Coordinates of C-alpha atoms in Angstrom, one line a residue:
M13 CA -0.1 0.2 0.1
T14 CA 2.7 2.6 -1.5
D15 CA 0.2 5.8 -0.5
L16 CA -0.7 4.8 3.1
L17 CA 0.9 7.4 5.6
H18 CA 3.6 5.3 7.9
L19 CA 3.9 7.0 11.4
K20 CA 6.1 5.7 14.7
A21 CA 4.0 5.1 17.7
R22 CA 7.3 6.3 19.7
E23 CA 6.9 10.2 18.0
L24 CA 2.8 10.3 18.4
T25 CA 2.9 8.7 22.4
F26 CA 5.8 10.6 23.9
G27 CA 6.0 14.4 24.4
P28 CA 4.0 17.4 24.9
T29 CA 2.0 17.3 22.0
A30 CA 1.0 13.4 22.7
P31 CA -1.4 12.0 21.3
D32 CA -3.1 14.5 19.3
A33 CA -0.1 14.5 16.8
F34 CA -1.6 11.8 15.6
A35 CA -5.3 13.5 15.1
H36 CA -3.4 16.1 12.6
A37 CA -1.1 13.3 10.8
F38 CA -4.7 11.4 10.5
D39 CA -6.9 14.2 9.1
G40 CA -3.9 15.7 7.1
P41 CA -1.5 13.9 5.1
G42 CA -3.2 10.1 6.3
E43 CA -6.5 11.3 4.6
G44 CA -8.2 9.3 7.2
R45 CA -6.0 6.3 7.4
A46 CA -2.6 5.4 8.7
L47 CA 0.1 2.5 9.8
V48 CA 1.4 3.2 13.7
T49 CA 4.4 1.1 14.1
F50 CA 5.4 0.2 18.0
E51 CA 9.2 -0.5 18.5
S52 CA 8.1 -2.8 21.2
Q53 CA 6.5 -6.1 21.1
E54 CA 5.0 -5.9 24.2
H55 CA 1.2 -6.4 22.9
G56 CA -0.5 -5.7 26.4
P57 CA 1.2 -1.9 26.4
N58 CA 1.3 -1.0 22.9
L59 CA -2.7 -2.3 22.9
D60 CA -3.3 0.6 25.7
L61 CA -1.3 3.4 23.7
A62 CA -3.6 2.3 20.6
L63 CA -6.5 2.9 22.5
S64 CA -4.8 6.4 23.5
L65 CA -4.5 7.3 19.8
L66 CA -7.8 6.3 18.8
S67 CA -9.3 8.2 21.8
S68 CA -7.6 11.2 20.3
L69 CA -9.8 10.9 17.2
G70 CA -13.0 10.4 18.8
T71 CA -14.8 8.2 21.7
V72 CA -13.5 4.4 22.1
L73 CA -16.4 2.0 22.1
A74 CA -17.1 -1.4 23.5
L75 CA -19.5 -3.0 21.2
Y76 CA -18.8 -6.4 23.2
P77 CA -18.8 -4.8 26.5
D78 CA -18.1 -8.1 28.4
R79 CA -15.2 -8.4 26.2
G80 CA -13.7 -4.6 26.5
C81 CA -12.5 -2.5 23.6
W82 CA -10.7 -4.9 21.7
D83 CA -12.2 -8.2 20.0
E84 CA -10.0 -10.6 18.4
L85 CA -10.3 -11.9 14.9
T86 CA -9.0 -15.1 15.0
V87 CA -8.3 -17.2 12.5
R88 CA -10.9 -20.3 12.3
D89 CA -10.8 -23.2 9.5
D90 CA -13.9 -24.8 10.0
V91 CA -16.4 -21.7 9.2
D92 CA -17.5 -19.8 5.8
P93 CA -13.9 -19.0 4.9
G94 CA -15.0 -15.6 3.3
R95 CA -16.4 -14.4 6.8
T96 CA -14.9 -12.8 9.1
H97 CA -12.8 -15.5 10.3
G98 CA -12.5 -17.4 8.0
V99 CA -9.2 -18.5 5.5
G100 CA -10.3 -17.1 2.6
E101 CA -10.9 -13.6 0.9
N102 CA -13.1 -11.5 3.2
R103 CA -14.8 -8.9 0.8
L104 CA -14.4 -5.2 0.6
H105 CA -17.5 -4.3 3.3
V106 CA -18.2 -1.5 5.9
D107 CA -18.9 -2.9 9.2
L108 CA -22.3 -2.7 11.0
V109 CA -23.3 -1.3 7.4
D110 CA -27.3 -0.8 8.8
R111 CA -26.9 0.9 11.9
D112 CA -27.9 4.3 12.3
R113 CA -24.6 4.9 14.2
A114 CA -22.8 3.1 12.4
P115 CA -18.8 3.7 13.7
R116 CA -16.8 5.8 12.1
L117 CA -13.4 4.5 13.2
I118 CA -12.0 1.2 12.9
A119 CA -8.3 0.3 14.5
L120 CA -6.6 -3.2 13.8
Y121 CA -3.6 -4.3 15.7
C122 CA -1.6 -7.6 14.8
V123 CA -0.6 -9.9 17.2
R124 CA 0.8 -12.8 14.8
A125 CA 0.8 -12.3 11.0
D126 CA -0.4 -15.3 9.1
P127 CA 3.2 -17.9 9.4
A128 CA 1.9 -19.0 5.7
G129 CA 2.2 -15.9 4.2
G130 CA -1.3 -14.4 3.5
G131 CA -3.9 -12.4 5.4
A132 CA -3.0 -9.2 4.1
S133 CA -5.6 -6.2 4.9
A134 CA -7.2 -4.0 2.2
L135 CA -8.6 -0.8 2.1
S136 CA -10.6 1.1 -0.9
D137 CA -11.2 4.4 -1.4
L138 CA -15.0 4.2 -1.7
H139 CA -15.4 8.2 -2.2
T140 CA -13.3 7.6 -5.2
A141 CA -15.0 4.3 -6.3
A142 CA -18.5 6.3 -6.0
G143 CA -17.1 9.4 -8.3
D144 CA -15.8 6.8 -11.0
L145 CA -19.4 5.7 -11.6
D146 CA -21.4 7.5 -14.0
Q147 CA -24.5 10.0 -12.5
A148 CA -27.3 7.6 -13.2
D149 CA -25.4 4.9 -11.2
R150 CA -24.9 6.9 -8.3
E151 CA -28.7 8.4 -8.3
V152 CA -30.1 4.9 -7.6
L153 CA -27.6 4.1 -5.3
R154 CA -28.8 7.1 -3.1
Q155 CA -32.2 5.8 -2.8
P156 CA -33.2 4.7 0.8
I157 CA -34.4 1.1 -1.2
F158 CA -31.3 -1.1 0.4
S159 CA -31.5 -3.7 3.4
Y160 CA -28.7 -5.7 4.9
F161 CA -28.6 -8.6 7.7
T162 CA -28.3 -6.7 11.6
D163 CA -25.7 -7.8 13.9
H164 CA -26.9 -9.0 17.1
G165 CA -25.6 -8.1 20.2
V166 CA -23.5 -5.0 19.5
H167 CA -24.0 -2.2 21.8
G168 CA -23.2 1.8 21.5
V169 CA -24.3 1.6 17.3
G170 CA -27.8 2.5 17.7
E171 CA -30.1 0.6 15.8
G172 CA -30.5 -1.5 12.1
M173 CA -32.2 0.8 9.4
A174 CA -34.8 -1.3 7.8
R175 CA -33.7 0.4 4.9
F176 CA -31.1 3.0 3.3
P177 CA -29.2 4.3 0.8
V178 CA -25.7 3.1 -0.1
L179 CA -24.4 6.4 -1.1
P180 CA -25.2 9.4 0.7
E181 CA -26.4 12.8 -1.0
H182 CA -22.9 14.6 -0.7
L183 CA -19.3 12.5 -0.5
D184 CA -18.1 15.4 2.1
G185 CA -17.5 12.9 5.1
R186 CA -20.5 13.7 7.0
E187 CA -22.5 10.6 6.7
P188 CA -21.3 7.0 6.0
I189 CA -21.6 5.0 2.4
R190 CA -23.1 2.0 3.5
F191 CA -21.5 -0.8 1.5
T192 CA -20.7 -4.2 1.6
S193 CA -19.4 -6.2 -1.6
K194 CA -21.7 -9.3 0.5
M195 CA -24.9 -7.5 -0.7
L196 CA -24.5 -7.7 -4.5
P197 CA -25.3 -11.8 -4.5
H198 CA -28.6 -10.8 -2.7
L199 CA -29.9 -8.1 -4.8
Q200 CA -28.9 -10.1 -7.9
R201 CA -31.6 -12.4 -6.9
G202 CA -34.2 -9.4 -6.1
E203 CA -33.4 -9.5 -2.4
L204 CA -32.9 -6.5 0.1
V205 CA -33.9 -4.5 -2.0
D206 CA -37.4 -2.7 -1.9
G207 CA -38.5 -0.2 -4.2
G208 CA -37.3 1.2 -7.4
A209 CA -36.2 -1.5 -9.9
P210 CA -34.5 -4.4 -8.5
E211 CA -32.1 -5.0 -11.6
Q212 CA -31.3 -1.3 -12.1
A213 CA -30.3 -1.5 -8.6
A214 CA -28.3 -4.2 -8.5
A215 CA -26.3 -3.5 -11.9
A216 CA -25.6 0.1 -10.2
F217 CA -24.2 -1.4 -7.0
G218 CA -22.3 -4.2 -9.1
R219 CA -20.4 -1.4 -10.6
L220 CA -19.6 0.0 -7.4
V221 CA -17.8 -3.3 -6.1
A222 CA -16.2 -3.5 -9.3
A223 CA -14.7 0.1 -8.7
A224 CA -13.9 -0.4 -4.9
E225 CA -12.4 -3.5 -6.2
A226 CA -10.3 -1.6 -8.6
R227 CA -9.2 0.7 -6.2
R228 CA -8.2 -2.1 -3.4
T229 CA -4.6 -1.8 -2.3
T230 CA -3.5 -3.9 0.8
V231 CA -0.8 -3.8 3.3
R232 CA 0.4 -7.0 5.5
L233 CA 0.4 -6.1 8.7
Q234 CA 3.5 -7.3 11.2
P235 CA 3.3 -8.0 14.9
G236 CA 3.2 -4.9 16.5
Q237 CA 1.5 -2.9 13.9
L238 CA -1.7 -0.4 13.8
L239 CA -3.6 -0.1 11.3
I240 CA -6.4 2.6 11.7
F241 CA -8.7 3.9 9.0
D242 CA -11.9 5.6 8.6
Q243 CA -14.8 3.7 7.6
W244 CA -17.5 6.1 6.4
R245 CA -14.6 6.5 3.6
Y246 CA -12.6 3.1 3.3
A247 CA -14.2 -0.1 2.8
H248 CA -11.8 -2.9 4.2
G249 CA -11.6 -6.4 3.8
R250 CA -9.0 -9.5 4.0
M251 CA -6.8 -11.2 1.4
P252 CA -6.6 -15.0 1.4
L253 CA -4.8 -16.8 4.1
G254 CA -1.8 -18.9 3.3
P255 CA -2.5 -22.4 2.5
N256 CA -2.8 -25.4 5.0
Q257 CA -4.1 -22.8 7.8
S258 CA -5.6 -26.4 9.4
E259 CA -2.3 -27.6 9.8
L260 CA -1.5 -25.0 11.8
P261 CA -2.1 -24.6 15.7
P262 CA -4.7 -22.0 16.3
S263 CA -1.6 -20.3 18.8
Q264 CA 0.3 -20.0 15.5
R265 CA -2.7 -18.8 13.6
R266 CA -2.5 -14.8 12.7
L267 CA -4.5 -13.1 15.2
L268 CA -5.4 -9.5 15.2
K269 CA -7.4 -7.1 17.9
Q270 CA -9.9 -5.1 16.5
A271 CA -11.4 -1.7 18.2
Y272 CA -14.1 0.7 17.1
G273 CA -14.8 4.4 17.7
H274 CA -17.3 7.3 16.9
R275 CA -16.0 10.5 16.0
P276 CA -17.8 14.2 17.1
E277 CA -20.9 13.8 14.6
L278 CA -20.6 17.5 13.9
T279 CA -17.1 17.8 12.6
G280 CA -17.4 15.9 9.3
G281 CA -14.1 14.7 8.0
T282 CA -12.2 17.4 9.7
R283 CA -11.0 17.6 13.0

């Protein structure tokens, strides 16, 4: 990921401007995404400092309060390969896409990289991808006719919306783009759309998926690295894990920690 802003944790967590210097870098040259590298491999203190950096951007959430602020993204070979804990590609998406208070910030911290060499994290700029569409497709995707399966048992992210637009009226960072590639096969079957022309909606959404994939970049996180991004702008995903995951003990497989955050609602994409 050649255009990803790379930062050193020590420069952000020490000194009189810590951790606010991170917020300025994130919103400025980072354009809403940054990769932070910790020198230490002491993951406990690193995770505490990572939350300090995340808190400089907004409110840190605990979607699953019993687990604390960090959730574990483990690898399992007995689940759908394309889902969160699977071994295959997890296609580009926005988390909690249907929630009326969808979290804006996602932090991914790497405890273990995939020893088989896979599992890169993917990002795609949805503002740019939407700009690649023609006006007719954008108008279709601005209609509040789409739906998706809601996540249950999560906290701090509002209620599930029965219907929503994929694209907001203006791509100014004040509202999320509600996108998940996993909607596409459902839309192609006339599902998850209510009103309008289902075939037209599926075709327009398919072109947005293609545009997002064309803009996709990847980074393979290493232990002690933290990726933070604005998911109101950037879709994310996971590239396939390396081969023979079933032969690896669970304690050696890729392990990421994930946290979420809100940003002040009235500030849009700036701070």
